[in-house]
Amino acid sequence: MDCLNSSNYNIYLANSVLDKVQGMLFRENRFDNSVLFIPSCNWVHSFFINSNLYLYFIDEDFKIVSEILLNPWKISPLVFNAKHVIESKFKLDNNLLNEFLLTIKNN
């Protein structure tokens, strides 16, 4: 799993099919100060995850189209106009979210 640095946080990139399927599963501690970017994804699940997930669905222009708080053992709705998703264990403020989007888009 590739990693980008942004401020005091890491942005992990789920580039492989295995990384996309696994997501935060079995790696929850790694994401205490990090987020997971999943390209080509418009829904996620939180099976076997013990904490809430903050989901930020992103369109092809890297604009946020939906923000969802997903409880453990749930499936998010399918967000048809989303191309990617950012998963986080913590709520992102707009400045930090925009910084993450710029970092991802420019790499």
Short mmCIF file of C-alpha atoms in Angstrom, two decimals:
data_model
loop_
_atom_site.label_atom_id
_atom_site.label_comp_id
_atom_site.label_asym_id
_atom_site.label_seq_id
_atom_site.Cartn_x
_atom_site.Cartn_y
_atom_site.Cartn_z
CA MET A 1 0.00 0.00 0.00
CA ASP A 2 1.51 3.32 -1.07
CA CYS A 3 1.59 6.23 1.35
CA LEU A 4 1.57 10.01 0.82
CA ASN A 5 2.38 12.54 3.53
CA SER A 6 0.19 15.55 4.23
CA SER A 7 0.72 17.79 7.29
CA ASN A 8 0.90 15.47 10.29
CA TYR A 9 -1.09 12.72 8.60
CA ASN A 10 -0.49 9.87 6.19
CA ILE A 11 -2.73 9.14 3.23
CA TYR A 12 -2.63 5.45 2.36
CA LEU A 13 -3.56 4.60 -1.22
CA ALA A 14 -5.45 1.36 -1.83
CA ASN A 15 -4.14 0.69 -5.32
CA SER A 16 -4.42 -3.10 -5.50
CA VAL A 17 -7.58 -5.17 -5.46
CA LEU A 18 -6.47 -6.75 -2.18
CA ASP A 19 -5.92 -3.32 -0.58
CA LYS A 20 -9.38 -2.21 -1.73
CA VAL A 21 -11.07 -5.34 -0.40
CA GLN A 22 -9.17 -5.29 2.89
CA GLY A 23 -9.46 -1.54 3.51
CA MET A 24 -8.87 -0.87 7.20
CA LEU A 25 -9.58 -4.45 8.20
CA PHE A 26 -6.87 -5.82 10.53
CA ARG A 27 -5.00 -2.49 10.23
CA GLU A 28 -7.19 -0.19 12.31
CA ASN A 29 -4.34 1.04 14.55
CA ARG A 30 -2.43 2.26 11.50
CA PHE A 31 -5.26 4.68 10.76
CA ASP A 32 -5.40 6.54 14.07
CA ASN A 33 -3.58 9.49 12.41
CA SER A 34 -4.11 8.48 8.80
CA VAL A 35 -6.76 8.11 6.14
CA LEU A 36 -7.34 5.58 3.39
CA PHE A 37 -7.98 6.69 -0.20
CA ILE A 38 -9.76 4.07 -2.31
CA PRO A 39 -9.86 4.91 -6.02
CA SER A 40 -12.64 3.63 -8.28
CA CYS A 41 -14.98 2.95 -5.37
CA ASN A 42 -18.50 4.20 -4.69
CA TRP A 43 -19.55 2.10 -1.67
CA VAL A 44 -17.86 0.49 1.33
CA HIS A 45 -18.69 -1.78 4.25
CA SER A 46 -17.56 -1.76 7.86
CA PHE A 47 -17.73 -5.48 8.58
CA PHE A 48 -15.22 -6.55 11.27
CA ILE A 49 -14.33 -2.89 11.95
CA ASN A 50 -14.81 -1.91 15.59
CA SER A 51 -15.11 1.85 15.16
CA ASN A 52 -17.19 4.28 13.16
CA LEU A 53 -15.88 5.30 9.75
CA TYR A 54 -16.17 8.76 8.28
CA LEU A 55 -16.60 8.38 4.52
CA TYR A 56 -16.00 11.15 1.99
CA PHE A 57 -17.18 10.22 -1.48
CA ILE A 58 -15.41 12.12 -4.27
CA ASP A 59 -16.36 12.67 -7.91
CA GLU A 60 -14.04 12.62 -10.93
CA ASP A 61 -13.17 16.31 -10.37
CA PHE A 62 -12.13 15.59 -6.77
CA LYS A 63 -15.15 17.36 -5.30
CA ILE A 64 -16.92 15.91 -2.27
CA VAL A 65 -20.34 14.59 -3.32
CA SER A 66 -21.33 12.85 -0.07
CA GLU A 67 -20.21 12.57 3.55
CA ILE A 68 -21.39 9.60 5.58
CA LEU A 69 -20.77 8.36 9.12
CA LEU A 70 -20.82 4.57 8.91
CA ASN A 71 -21.30 2.51 12.06
CA PRO A 72 -19.60 -0.88 12.54
CA TRP A 73 -21.10 -3.82 10.64
CA LYS A 74 -22.93 -1.66 8.09
CA ILE A 75 -22.89 -1.11 4.33
CA SER A 76 -22.81 2.39 2.92
CA PRO A 77 -25.31 3.43 0.28
CA LEU A 78 -24.13 3.24 -3.30
CA VAL A 79 -23.11 6.78 -4.28
CA PHE A 80 -23.65 6.77 -8.04
CA ASN A 81 -21.83 10.02 -8.84
CA ALA A 82 -18.76 9.10 -6.74
CA LYS A 83 -15.53 7.84 -8.28
CA HIS A 84 -13.41 7.50 -5.14
CA VAL A 85 -13.74 7.45 -1.36
CA ILE A 86 -11.66 8.56 1.62
CA GLU A 87 -12.12 6.48 4.78
CA SER A 88 -11.16 7.96 8.13
CA LYS A 89 -11.59 7.03 11.78
CA PHE A 90 -11.92 10.73 12.62
CA LYS A 91 -13.98 13.58 11.20
CA LEU A 92 -12.03 15.76 8.78
CA ASP A 93 -12.50 19.50 8.82
CA ASN A 94 -12.82 21.23 5.44
CA ASN A 95 -9.26 22.60 5.41
CA LEU A 96 -7.70 19.21 6.12
CA LEU A 97 -10.00 17.47 3.65
CA ASN A 98 -9.10 19.96 0.91
CA GLU A 99 -5.41 19.49 1.69
CA PHE A 100 -5.82 15.70 1.36
CA LEU A 101 -7.68 16.08 -1.93
CA LEU A 102 -4.95 18.32 -3.38
CA THR A 103 -2.22 15.93 -2.24
CA ILE A 104 -3.98 12.93 -3.79
CA LYS A 105 -4.87 14.73 -7.00
CA ASN A 106 -1.30 15.94 -7.53
CA ASN A 107 0.27 12.50 -7.10
#
